Short mmCIF file of C-alpha atoms and ligand atoms in Angstrom, two decimals:
data_model
loop_
_atom_site.label_atom_id
_atom_site.label_comp_id
_atom_site.label_asym_id
_atom_site.label_seq_id
_atom_site.Cartn_x
_atom_site.Cartn_y
_atom_site.Cartn_z
CA MET M 1 -4.21 18.71 17.38
CA ALA M 2 -6.20 21.42 15.74
CA GLY M 3 -7.81 20.94 12.35
CA ASN M 4 -6.84 24.19 10.66
CA ASN M 5 -3.25 23.56 11.29
CA THR M 6 -0.87 23.64 8.46
CA SER M 7 2.58 22.55 10.05
CA LEU M 8 3.88 19.85 12.16
CA GLN M 9 6.73 21.85 13.28
CA GLY M 10 7.01 21.93 17.03
CA LYS M 11 4.90 18.90 17.45
CA PHE M 12 6.53 15.90 19.42
CA GLY M 13 5.39 12.45 18.23
CA ILE M 14 6.35 8.84 18.99
CA ILE M 15 6.90 6.49 16.03
CA ILE M 16 7.10 2.88 16.97
CA GLY M 17 8.66 0.78 14.41
CA GLY M 18 10.95 3.54 13.19
CA SER M 19 13.61 1.00 12.31
CA GLY M 20 11.54 -0.68 9.70
CA LEU M 21 10.52 -0.17 6.17
CA VAL M 22 7.52 2.08 6.46
CA GLY M 23 8.41 3.66 9.94
CA GLY M 24 12.08 4.63 8.57
CA ALA M 25 10.40 6.68 5.83
CA ILE M 26 8.11 8.23 8.29
CA VAL M 27 10.75 9.27 10.67
CA HIS M 28 13.00 10.44 8.05
CA TYR M 29 10.43 12.91 6.63
CA PHE M 30 8.89 13.88 9.78
CA LYS M 31 12.37 14.52 11.56
CA LYS M 32 14.60 15.61 8.80
CA LYS M 33 12.15 17.63 6.41
CA TRP M 34 9.27 18.74 8.56
CA GLY M 35 11.07 19.63 11.68
CA CYS M 36 8.88 17.64 13.95
CA GLU M 37 10.34 16.39 17.33
CA ILE M 38 10.34 12.81 16.89
CA LEU M 39 11.19 9.99 19.25
CA ALA M 40 11.56 6.52 17.84
CA PRO M 41 12.52 3.86 20.35
CA ASN M 42 13.79 0.53 18.86
CA SER M 43 12.32 -2.83 20.19
CA LYS M 44 15.18 -3.07 22.86
CA GLN M 45 14.13 0.32 24.26
CA LEU M 46 10.46 -0.26 24.11
CA SER M 47 9.13 -3.81 23.47
CA ILE M 48 5.34 -3.21 22.71
CA ARG M 49 5.04 -6.96 23.63
CA ASP M 50 5.52 -5.86 27.09
CA SER M 51 2.72 -3.69 28.86
CA GLU M 52 4.77 -2.81 31.64
CA ASP M 53 7.65 -1.56 29.11
CA ILE M 54 4.66 0.69 27.44
CA ARG M 55 3.44 2.00 30.77
CA GLY M 56 6.97 2.84 31.79
CA PHE M 57 7.85 4.39 28.59
CA PHE M 58 4.67 6.60 28.52
CA GLN M 59 4.78 7.67 32.16
CA GLU M 60 6.73 10.81 31.61
CA LEU M 61 5.97 11.58 28.11
CA ARG M 62 3.32 13.69 26.76
CA PRO M 63 3.47 13.46 22.90
CA ASP M 64 1.01 15.17 20.55
CA PHE M 65 0.34 11.90 18.28
CA ILE M 66 1.61 8.28 18.29
CA ILE M 67 2.34 6.32 14.99
CA ASN M 68 2.58 2.32 15.25
CA SER M 69 4.01 0.68 12.47
CA ALA M 70 5.60 -1.88 14.30
CA ILE M 71 5.26 -5.62 13.45
CA ALA M 72 6.35 -9.16 14.60
CA ALA M 73 8.18 -11.07 11.79
CA ILE M 74 5.64 -12.34 9.44
CA ASP M 75 6.01 -16.05 10.20
CA SER M 76 6.03 -15.64 13.91
CA ASN M 77 4.35 -18.06 16.04
CA PRO M 78 0.68 -17.26 17.35
CA LYS M 79 2.10 -16.06 20.78
CA ILE M 80 4.47 -13.48 19.51
CA SER M 81 2.16 -12.49 16.60
CA PHE M 82 -0.84 -12.05 19.29
CA GLU M 83 1.60 -10.13 21.91
CA ILE M 84 3.08 -7.76 19.43
CA ASN M 85 0.45 -7.16 16.76
CA TYR M 86 -2.50 -7.24 18.84
CA LEU M 87 -1.71 -6.62 22.62
CA GLY M 88 0.96 -3.97 21.72
CA THR M 89 -1.21 -2.11 19.36
CA ILE M 90 -4.16 -1.89 21.59
CA ASN M 91 -1.95 -0.99 24.66
CA ILE M 92 -0.67 1.88 22.86
CA ALA M 93 -4.00 2.73 21.84
CA LYS M 94 -5.19 2.83 25.37
CA VAL M 95 -2.26 5.18 26.02
CA ALA M 96 -3.41 7.46 23.07
CA ALA M 97 -6.99 7.45 24.49
CA ALA M 98 -5.98 8.38 27.98
CA LEU M 99 -3.89 11.13 26.39
CA GLY M 100 -6.52 12.34 24.13
CA ILE M 101 -3.97 12.21 21.15
CA PRO M 102 -4.38 10.77 17.52
CA TYR M 103 -3.03 7.26 17.14
CA ILE M 104 -2.28 6.29 13.52
CA PHE M 105 -2.07 2.40 13.06
CA PHE M 106 -0.92 0.39 9.90
CA SER M 107 -2.98 -2.48 8.92
CA SER M 108 -2.46 -4.67 5.66
CA ALA M 109 -4.43 -5.98 2.52
CA ALA M 110 -3.99 -9.35 4.49
CA VAL M 111 -7.47 -8.55 6.35
CA LEU M 112 -9.19 -8.37 2.90
CA PRO M 113 -10.20 -11.36 0.63
CA GLU M 114 -9.22 -11.77 -2.89
CA GLY M 115 -11.11 -9.74 -5.55
CA GLU M 116 -10.92 -6.42 -7.32
CA ASN M 117 -11.50 -2.94 -6.20
CA LEU M 118 -12.20 -3.91 -2.71
CA THR M 119 -13.30 -1.11 -0.29
CA GLU M 120 -12.41 -0.03 3.24
CA GLU M 121 -15.56 -1.79 4.29
CA ASN M 122 -14.51 -5.27 3.25
CA HIS M 123 -12.80 -7.41 5.43
CA ARG M 124 -12.40 -11.20 5.76
CA PRO M 125 -14.45 -12.77 8.48
CA LEU M 126 -12.30 -13.54 11.65
CA ARG M 127 -11.43 -17.39 11.40
CA PRO M 128 -8.97 -19.38 13.11
CA ALA M 129 -7.62 -20.77 10.17
CA MET M 130 -6.55 -17.06 8.97
CA SER M 131 -2.53 -16.61 9.08
CA ASN M 132 -1.54 -15.32 12.55
CA TYR M 133 -0.36 -12.02 10.59
CA ALA M 134 -3.83 -11.27 9.20
CA LYS M 135 -5.71 -12.48 12.24
CA SER M 136 -3.85 -10.03 14.49
CA LYS M 137 -4.23 -7.18 11.85
CA LEU M 138 -8.06 -7.74 11.61
CA MET M 139 -8.55 -8.07 15.52
CA SER M 140 -6.59 -4.83 16.01
CA GLU M 141 -8.60 -2.95 13.43
CA LEU M 142 -11.97 -4.22 15.05
CA THR M 143 -10.88 -3.40 18.67
CA LEU M 144 -9.57 0.04 17.58
CA GLU M 145 -13.01 1.00 16.39
CA HIS M 146 -14.41 -0.70 19.67
CA LEU M 147 -12.01 1.64 21.71
CA ARG M 148 -13.24 4.75 19.54
CA LYS M 149 -16.82 4.06 20.40
CA THR M 150 -16.04 3.21 24.18
CA GLU M 151 -13.07 5.32 25.04
CA GLY M 152 -13.38 8.07 22.68
CA LEU M 153 -10.00 6.96 20.76
CA ASP M 154 -8.98 9.55 18.05
CA HIS M 155 -7.15 6.95 15.50
CA THR M 156 -6.90 6.23 11.62
CA VAL M 157 -6.32 2.80 10.22
CA VAL M 158 -3.92 3.03 7.26
CA ARG M 159 -4.39 -0.26 5.21
CA LEU M 160 -1.21 -0.89 3.23
CA ALA M 161 -1.07 -3.14 0.26
CA ILE M 162 2.23 -4.49 -1.11
CA VAL M 163 5.03 -1.74 -0.07
CA TYR M 164 7.84 -0.81 -2.29
CA GLY M 165 10.65 1.45 -1.52
CA LYS M 166 14.39 1.80 -0.29
CA HIS M 167 15.62 0.70 3.02
CA ASP M 168 14.14 -2.35 3.60
CA HIS M 169 16.79 -4.53 5.43
CA LYS M 170 14.78 -7.62 5.82
CA ILE M 171 14.57 -8.55 2.16
CA GLN M 172 10.89 -9.20 2.44
CA GLY M 173 7.55 -8.71 0.64
CA PHE M 174 8.17 -6.88 -2.64
CA HIS M 175 12.00 -6.72 -2.11
CA ARG M 176 11.97 -10.94 -1.71
CA LEU M 177 10.38 -10.71 -5.23
CA LEU M 178 13.22 -8.64 -6.43
CA PHE M 179 15.82 -10.57 -4.93
CA SER M 180 14.59 -13.89 -6.24
CA VAL M 181 14.76 -12.41 -9.74
CA ALA M 182 18.34 -11.06 -9.03
CA ASP M 183 19.78 -14.04 -7.49
CA GLN M 184 18.09 -16.13 -10.39
CA SER M 185 16.28 -18.61 -7.87
CA MET M 186 12.97 -17.85 -9.80
CA PRO M 187 13.16 -20.28 -12.91
CA MET M 188 9.84 -19.25 -14.10
CA LEU M 189 6.62 -17.39 -13.20
CA PHE M 190 4.95 -18.13 -10.03
CA THR M 191 1.73 -16.78 -10.99
CA GLY M 192 -1.16 -16.50 -13.28
CA ARG M 193 -0.68 -14.33 -16.54
CA ASN M 194 -3.74 -11.84 -15.43
CA VAL M 195 -3.14 -11.70 -11.67
CA CYS M 196 -3.06 -8.31 -10.42
CA HIS M 197 -2.18 -6.69 -7.02
CA SER M 198 -2.09 -3.22 -5.46
CA TYR M 199 1.09 -1.51 -4.24
CA SER M 200 1.84 1.32 -1.77
CA ASN M 201 5.00 3.72 -2.17
CA ALA M 202 6.71 3.77 1.24
CA LYS M 203 7.92 7.53 0.13
CA LYS M 204 4.29 8.81 0.00
CA ILE M 205 3.15 7.44 3.23
CA PRO M 206 4.62 10.26 5.43
CA TYR M 207 3.19 12.91 3.29
CA PHE M 208 -0.51 11.36 3.77
CA LEU M 209 0.40 10.94 7.81
CA ARG M 210 1.14 14.50 7.92
CA HIS M 211 -2.04 15.44 6.18
CA ILE M 212 -4.32 13.21 8.32
CA LEU M 213 -2.63 14.41 11.33
CA LEU M 214 -3.38 17.94 10.67
CA ASN M 215 -7.04 17.25 9.62
CA ARG M 216 -8.30 15.16 12.38
CA GLU M 217 -11.90 15.98 11.84
CA GLU M 218 -11.95 14.51 8.37
CA PHE M 219 -9.55 11.32 9.09
CA SER M 220 -10.58 10.46 12.97
CA GLY M 221 -12.18 7.15 13.17
CA GLN M 222 -11.64 6.27 9.61
CA THR M 223 -9.99 3.58 7.77
CA PHE M 224 -8.11 4.17 4.22
CA HIS M 225 -6.47 2.22 1.64
CA PHE M 226 -3.36 3.96 1.00
CA VAL M 227 -2.31 2.36 -2.54
CA ASP M 228 -1.20 3.53 -5.99
CA PRO M 229 -4.32 4.27 -8.14
CA ASN M 230 -3.51 1.65 -10.57
CA PRO M 231 -3.24 -2.21 -10.06
CA VAL M 232 -0.14 -4.09 -11.27
CA ARG M 233 0.03 -7.23 -13.14
CA LEU M 234 2.57 -9.34 -11.25
CA ALA M 235 3.90 -10.95 -14.42
CA GLN M 236 4.50 -7.82 -16.13
CA LEU M 237 6.52 -6.64 -13.03
CA ILE M 238 8.75 -9.62 -12.89
CA LEU M 239 9.39 -9.41 -16.52
CA THR M 240 10.23 -5.62 -16.10
CA ILE M 241 12.64 -6.35 -13.26
CA ARG M 242 14.18 -9.27 -15.55
CA SER M 243 14.64 -6.86 -18.44
CA TYR M 244 16.32 -4.12 -16.38
CA LEU M 245 18.81 -6.60 -15.17
CA GLU M 246 19.18 -8.13 -18.57
CA LEU M 247 18.49 -11.70 -17.47
CA LYS M 248 17.13 -14.50 -19.17
CA ARG M 249 15.37 -15.87 -16.05
CA PRO M 250 12.55 -16.39 -15.03
CA ARG M 251 11.27 -17.64 -18.25
CA GLU M 252 8.06 -16.31 -19.61
CA MET M 253 6.22 -19.50 -18.52
CA TYR M 254 3.40 -19.68 -16.01
CA LEU M 255 3.86 -22.54 -13.20
CA PRO M 256 0.38 -23.57 -12.50
CA TYR M 257 -0.60 -23.31 -8.85
CA PRO M 258 -1.17 -26.77 -8.43
CA VAL M 259 2.41 -27.58 -9.27
CA ALA M 260 3.75 -24.61 -7.07
CA ARG M 261 1.70 -25.79 -4.00
CA PHE M 262 3.06 -29.32 -4.48
CA GLY M 263 6.67 -27.78 -4.75
CA ALA M 264 6.19 -25.82 -1.61
CA ASN M 265 4.98 -28.95 0.13
CA PHE M 266 7.80 -30.78 -1.00
CA LEU M 267 10.33 -28.27 0.25
CA LYS M 268 8.35 -27.95 3.64
CA LYS M 269 8.74 -31.83 4.03
CA ALA M 270 12.75 -31.60 3.09
CA ILE M 271 13.19 -28.96 5.44
CA LYS M 272 11.71 -30.76 8.25
CA GLN M 273 13.90 -33.71 7.48
CA LEU M 274 17.18 -31.42 7.38
CA ILE M 275 16.24 -29.78 10.75
CA ARG M 276 15.99 -33.47 12.13
CA LEU M 277 19.57 -34.10 11.10
CA GLY M 278 20.71 -30.81 12.91
CA ILE M 279 20.94 -28.69 9.86
CA ASP M 280 19.54 -25.16 10.17
CA ALA M 281 17.05 -24.72 7.34
CA ARG M 282 13.81 -22.48 7.22
CA MET M 283 10.90 -22.05 4.47
CA PRO M 284 11.05 -18.63 2.94
CA PRO M 285 8.37 -16.98 4.84
CA GLU M 286 6.77 -15.47 1.62
CA LEU M 287 5.89 -19.13 0.80
CA MET M 288 2.88 -18.70 3.06
CA PHE M 289 1.63 -16.09 0.77
CA LEU M 290 1.83 -18.48 -2.33
CA LYS M 291 -1.76 -18.72 -2.97
CA ASN M 292 -1.91 -14.69 -3.35
CA PHE M 293 0.68 -14.97 -5.84
CA TYR M 294 -2.17 -16.79 -8.14
CA GLU M 295 -5.03 -14.65 -6.92
CA THR M 296 -6.10 -11.17 -7.92
CA GLN M 297 -6.39 -8.80 -4.88
CA THR M 298 -6.85 -4.96 -5.84
CA LEU M 299 -7.76 -2.27 -3.30
CA SER M 300 -9.89 0.74 -4.43
CA ALA M 301 -8.29 4.00 -3.85
CA LYS M 302 -11.69 5.69 -4.33
CA LYS M 303 -11.95 6.80 -0.91
CA LEU M 304 -8.41 8.28 -0.53
CA LYS M 305 -8.89 10.04 -4.05
CA SER M 306 -12.23 11.61 -2.84
CA SER M 307 -10.45 12.81 0.47
CA SER M 308 -8.71 16.09 0.89
CA PHE M 309 -5.45 14.67 0.46
CA VAL M 310 -3.50 15.54 -2.56
CA ASP M 311 -0.84 13.23 -4.00
CA SER M 312 2.32 15.30 -4.58
CA PHE M 313 3.77 12.52 -7.01
CA PRO M 314 0.66 11.38 -8.92
CA ASN M 315 2.98 9.94 -11.57
CA GLU M 316 4.94 7.74 -9.36
CA SER M 317 4.21 3.95 -9.49
CA VAL M 318 6.34 0.92 -8.83
CA PHE M 319 7.25 0.93 -12.28
CA THR M 320 8.61 4.56 -12.28
CA GLN M 321 10.47 3.80 -9.20
CA LEU M 322 12.03 0.68 -10.36
CA PRO M 323 15.43 1.93 -11.43
CA GLU M 324 15.89 3.62 -8.31
CA VAL M 325 14.89 0.76 -6.24
CA ILE M 326 17.09 -1.70 -8.27
CA GLN M 327 19.90 0.16 -8.00
CA TYR M 328 19.72 0.76 -4.33
CA TYR M 329 19.16 -2.93 -3.24
CA LEU M 330 21.74 -4.41 -5.85
CA THR M 331 24.35 -2.20 -4.39
CA ARG M 332 23.38 -3.13 -0.87
CA TRP M 333 23.10 -6.77 -1.49
CA GLU M 334 26.32 -6.99 -3.39
CA GLN M 335 27.99 -5.29 -0.39
CA LEU M 336 26.54 -7.67 1.98
CA ASN M 337 27.50 -10.69 -0.31
CA LEU M 338 23.94 -11.86 -0.92
CA ILE M 339 24.17 -11.82 -4.86
CA ALA M 340 27.06 -11.98 -7.28
CA ALA M 341 28.27 -8.72 -8.46
CA TYR M 342 26.23 -7.29 -11.23
CA ASP M 343 27.42 -5.00 -13.86
CA LYS M 344 26.85 -1.47 -12.70
CA GLU M 345 26.02 -0.34 -16.13
CA PHE M 346 22.69 -2.82 -16.26
CA PHE M 347 20.93 -0.31 -13.70
CA ASP M 348 22.81 2.86 -14.27
CA PRO M 349 20.18 4.68 -16.13
CA GLN M 350 22.17 7.52 -17.52
CA ARG M 351 24.94 4.72 -18.06
CA LEU M 352 27.46 7.30 -16.21
CA SER M 353 29.45 4.29 -14.63
CA GLU M 354 30.23 3.05 -18.19
CA GLU M 355 31.63 6.59 -18.99
CA PHE M 356 33.50 6.92 -15.86
CA LEU M 357 34.92 3.67 -16.43
CA ASN M 358 36.03 4.05 -20.29
CA SER M 359 35.92 7.83 -21.27
CA PRO M 360 36.10 10.05 -17.94
CA GLU M 361 37.31 13.08 -20.07
CA THR M 362 34.01 12.83 -22.12
CA LEU M 363 31.89 12.61 -18.87
CA LEU M 364 33.76 15.48 -17.25
CA ALA M 365 33.26 17.90 -20.19
CA ASP M 366 29.62 16.62 -20.57
CA ILE M 367 29.07 17.50 -17.00
CA HIS M 368 30.45 20.80 -17.11
CA ALA M 369 28.61 21.64 -20.24
CA ASP M 370 25.43 20.62 -18.28
CA ARG M 371 24.59 17.70 -20.84
CA VAL M 372 24.22 15.49 -17.94
CA SER M 373 23.29 16.19 -14.48
CA PRO M 374 24.47 13.47 -12.03
CA PHE M 375 24.17 15.65 -9.08
CA SER M 376 21.58 16.13 -6.41
CA ALA M 377 19.83 19.38 -6.31
CA PHE M 378 20.27 20.91 -2.75
CA ARG M 379 17.80 23.12 -1.55
CA THR M 380 17.66 24.88 1.94
CA ASP M 381 13.95 25.42 2.33
CA LYS M 382 12.01 22.44 3.95
CA GLN M 383 9.29 21.02 1.93
N1 LIG G 1 6.08 -3.95 3.99
C1 LIG G 1 5.09 -4.10 3.30
O1 LIG G 1 4.90 -4.84 2.33
C2 LIG G 1 3.62 -4.21 4.31
C3 LIG G 1 2.46 -4.48 3.39
C4 LIG G 1 1.19 -4.31 4.31
C5 LIG G 1 1.11 -3.64 5.36
N2 LIG G 1 2.18 -3.39 6.10
C6 LIG G 1 2.23 -2.88 7.59
O2 LIG G 1 3.27 -1.72 7.61
C7 LIG G 1 3.61 -1.55 9.03
C8 LIG G 1 5.24 -1.51 8.91
O3 LIG G 1 5.91 -2.53 8.24
P1 LIG G 1 7.28 -2.71 7.75
O4 LIG G 1 7.41 -3.46 6.30
O5 LIG G 1 7.98 -1.29 7.93
O6 LIG G 1 7.83 -3.48 8.74
P2 LIG G 1 9.39 -3.99 9.34
O7 LIG G 1 10.24 -3.52 8.02
O8 LIG G 1 9.50 -5.57 9.31
O9 LIG G 1 9.52 -3.40 10.52
C9 LIG G 1 9.13 -3.84 11.75
C10 LIG G 1 9.59 -2.83 12.72
O10 LIG G 1 8.75 -3.34 14.12
C11 LIG G 1 9.89 -3.20 15.12
N3 LIG G 1 9.35 -3.98 16.21
C12 LIG G 1 9.34 -5.56 16.01
N4 LIG G 1 8.92 -5.95 17.20
C13 LIG G 1 8.83 -5.05 18.20
C14 LIG G 1 8.37 -5.04 19.49
N5 LIG G 1 8.14 -6.02 20.11
N6 LIG G 1 8.28 -3.68 19.95
C15 LIG G 1 8.58 -2.65 19.24
N7 LIG G 1 8.62 -2.39 17.97
C16 LIG G 1 8.90 -3.56 17.47
C17 LIG G 1 11.11 -3.43 14.41
O11 LIG G 1 11.89 -2.59 15.48
P3 LIG G 1 13.39 -3.48 15.46
O12 LIG G 1 13.92 -3.39 14.24
O13 LIG G 1 13.88 -2.43 16.43
O14 LIG G 1 12.95 -4.49 16.18
C18 LIG G 1 10.77 -2.65 13.19
O15 LIG G 1 11.19 -1.33 13.43
C19 LIG G 1 3.07 -2.87 9.67
O16 LIG G 1 2.20 -2.47 10.36
C20 LIG G 1 2.89 -3.89 8.41
O17 LIG G 1 1.93 -4.67 8.86
C21 LIG G 1 3.45 -3.52 5.53
#
C-alpha cells in the first residue's frame, strides 16, 4: 500500500475476529464509515486454528491488507491457545508475507511485567509458567519479528491494555468489572488503594489502524502501545461506576491480596467438588488475573504520541465514556435477564426517561424549543 495514500476507499481488507469487541469496531468503521471493502469471516467460515482452512480461504483472495483480532477464550487450554493464538497468527502472517501485504496483529499488556511507564521494548521473559494467553501473545510477537527479518513480512503489532467500549458480547475484561459492580457481587474493593492500569478505547482503534495502513513506511515492523495517555486508578474507577449506579456496594474497603487469594483458592476447591457432584460450575476466568488487580501496570504512550498519528478524540477517556458504556451494557444485561432491572434514570444523563414518564408535555416543549437535544446528528459526509 502506498505511503502517501489518504484514503482506504476501494481497498479490500480481511478482518479476522470481526465479531469480537475490537474486531467489531474495526469492521464498523472500515466498512460503514470509510467505504472499504471488508471480508470478516466468523470462526465457522474460517477457523484460524486449522491451517488447511486458512490455505483454502486465501487461495482465491487477493486482499490489500489483513487485520487479525481473533483470540481464543482467555482461559483456553494450552492446545487451543497455542493453535489459535500462536499457530493461527503465524500462518496468517505467512499468507501476508507471501502476498506482500501489510499484516496488523493485536498483542496485549499481558506480555509486559508489572511496573510504570513500560515501553514497547519491554516484555516479560518467555517462561513456561506464563499464562497460556500471555505466552501465546509473546511468542507471536517474537515470531512476527523473526518473519520480518527472514521473509520480509510487513507487519505492525498493536499492544492493547484493558479495552473499554460497546458491543462486548462476552462480558470479559473491563466489562466483567462493570458487571460485578452492577450485579453487586463485589462486596468490597479487590485492589490496593493506589493501583493503576492503562486503558484502550475500542472506538479509537480503527482510526489508528487506518493511519498505520496508510503510512507503512513509518509503522512497518513496529510495535505500538495503543493506550489512553493517562493511567487510571482502579479503585477510583470502581467507585465512579458505583456512584453512577447509585449503589452502596462495593464498600470503600480494600481487601488485602493474601485474603483475596485465599478466597479464590477456596472457590477453586469448592468448584472442583461441585464438578465431582455433576454440577456444572466454572471459575470466573478473570480470577486468573487477580494478582493484576493488586499490581500497577501502566504502558507508556510516548511512542504513539511522537508518531504522526493524531488522536481525533484527545479528551476521551474511560471516565468520559462511562455514562454511555454503562447505559449500553445495563440495557443489554437487563434484556438478557442477567441483572435485575435498573431504574433508567440512574444512568440517563439528561434524565429524559424520567421526563418521558412524568411530564411528556414539558419534554416535548423542551425538545421543540431546542432546550434539550436527544437526537443524533445525521451527516451525509463520511468521516
Ligand atoms: N478486550 C481486551 O480487554 C483486550 C486487551 C488486550 C488485548 N486484546 C487483544 O485484542 C484482540 C481482540 O480481542 P477482543 O477482546 O476483541 O476478543 P473477543 O471479543 O473475545 O473476540 C474474539 C474473536 O476471535 C474470533 N475467534 C475465536 N476463535 C477463532 C478461530 N479459531 N478462528 C477465527 N476466529 C476466531 C471470534 O470469532 P467467533 O465469534 O466467530 O468465534 C471473535 O470474533 C485480541 O488479540 C486480544 O488479545 C484485547
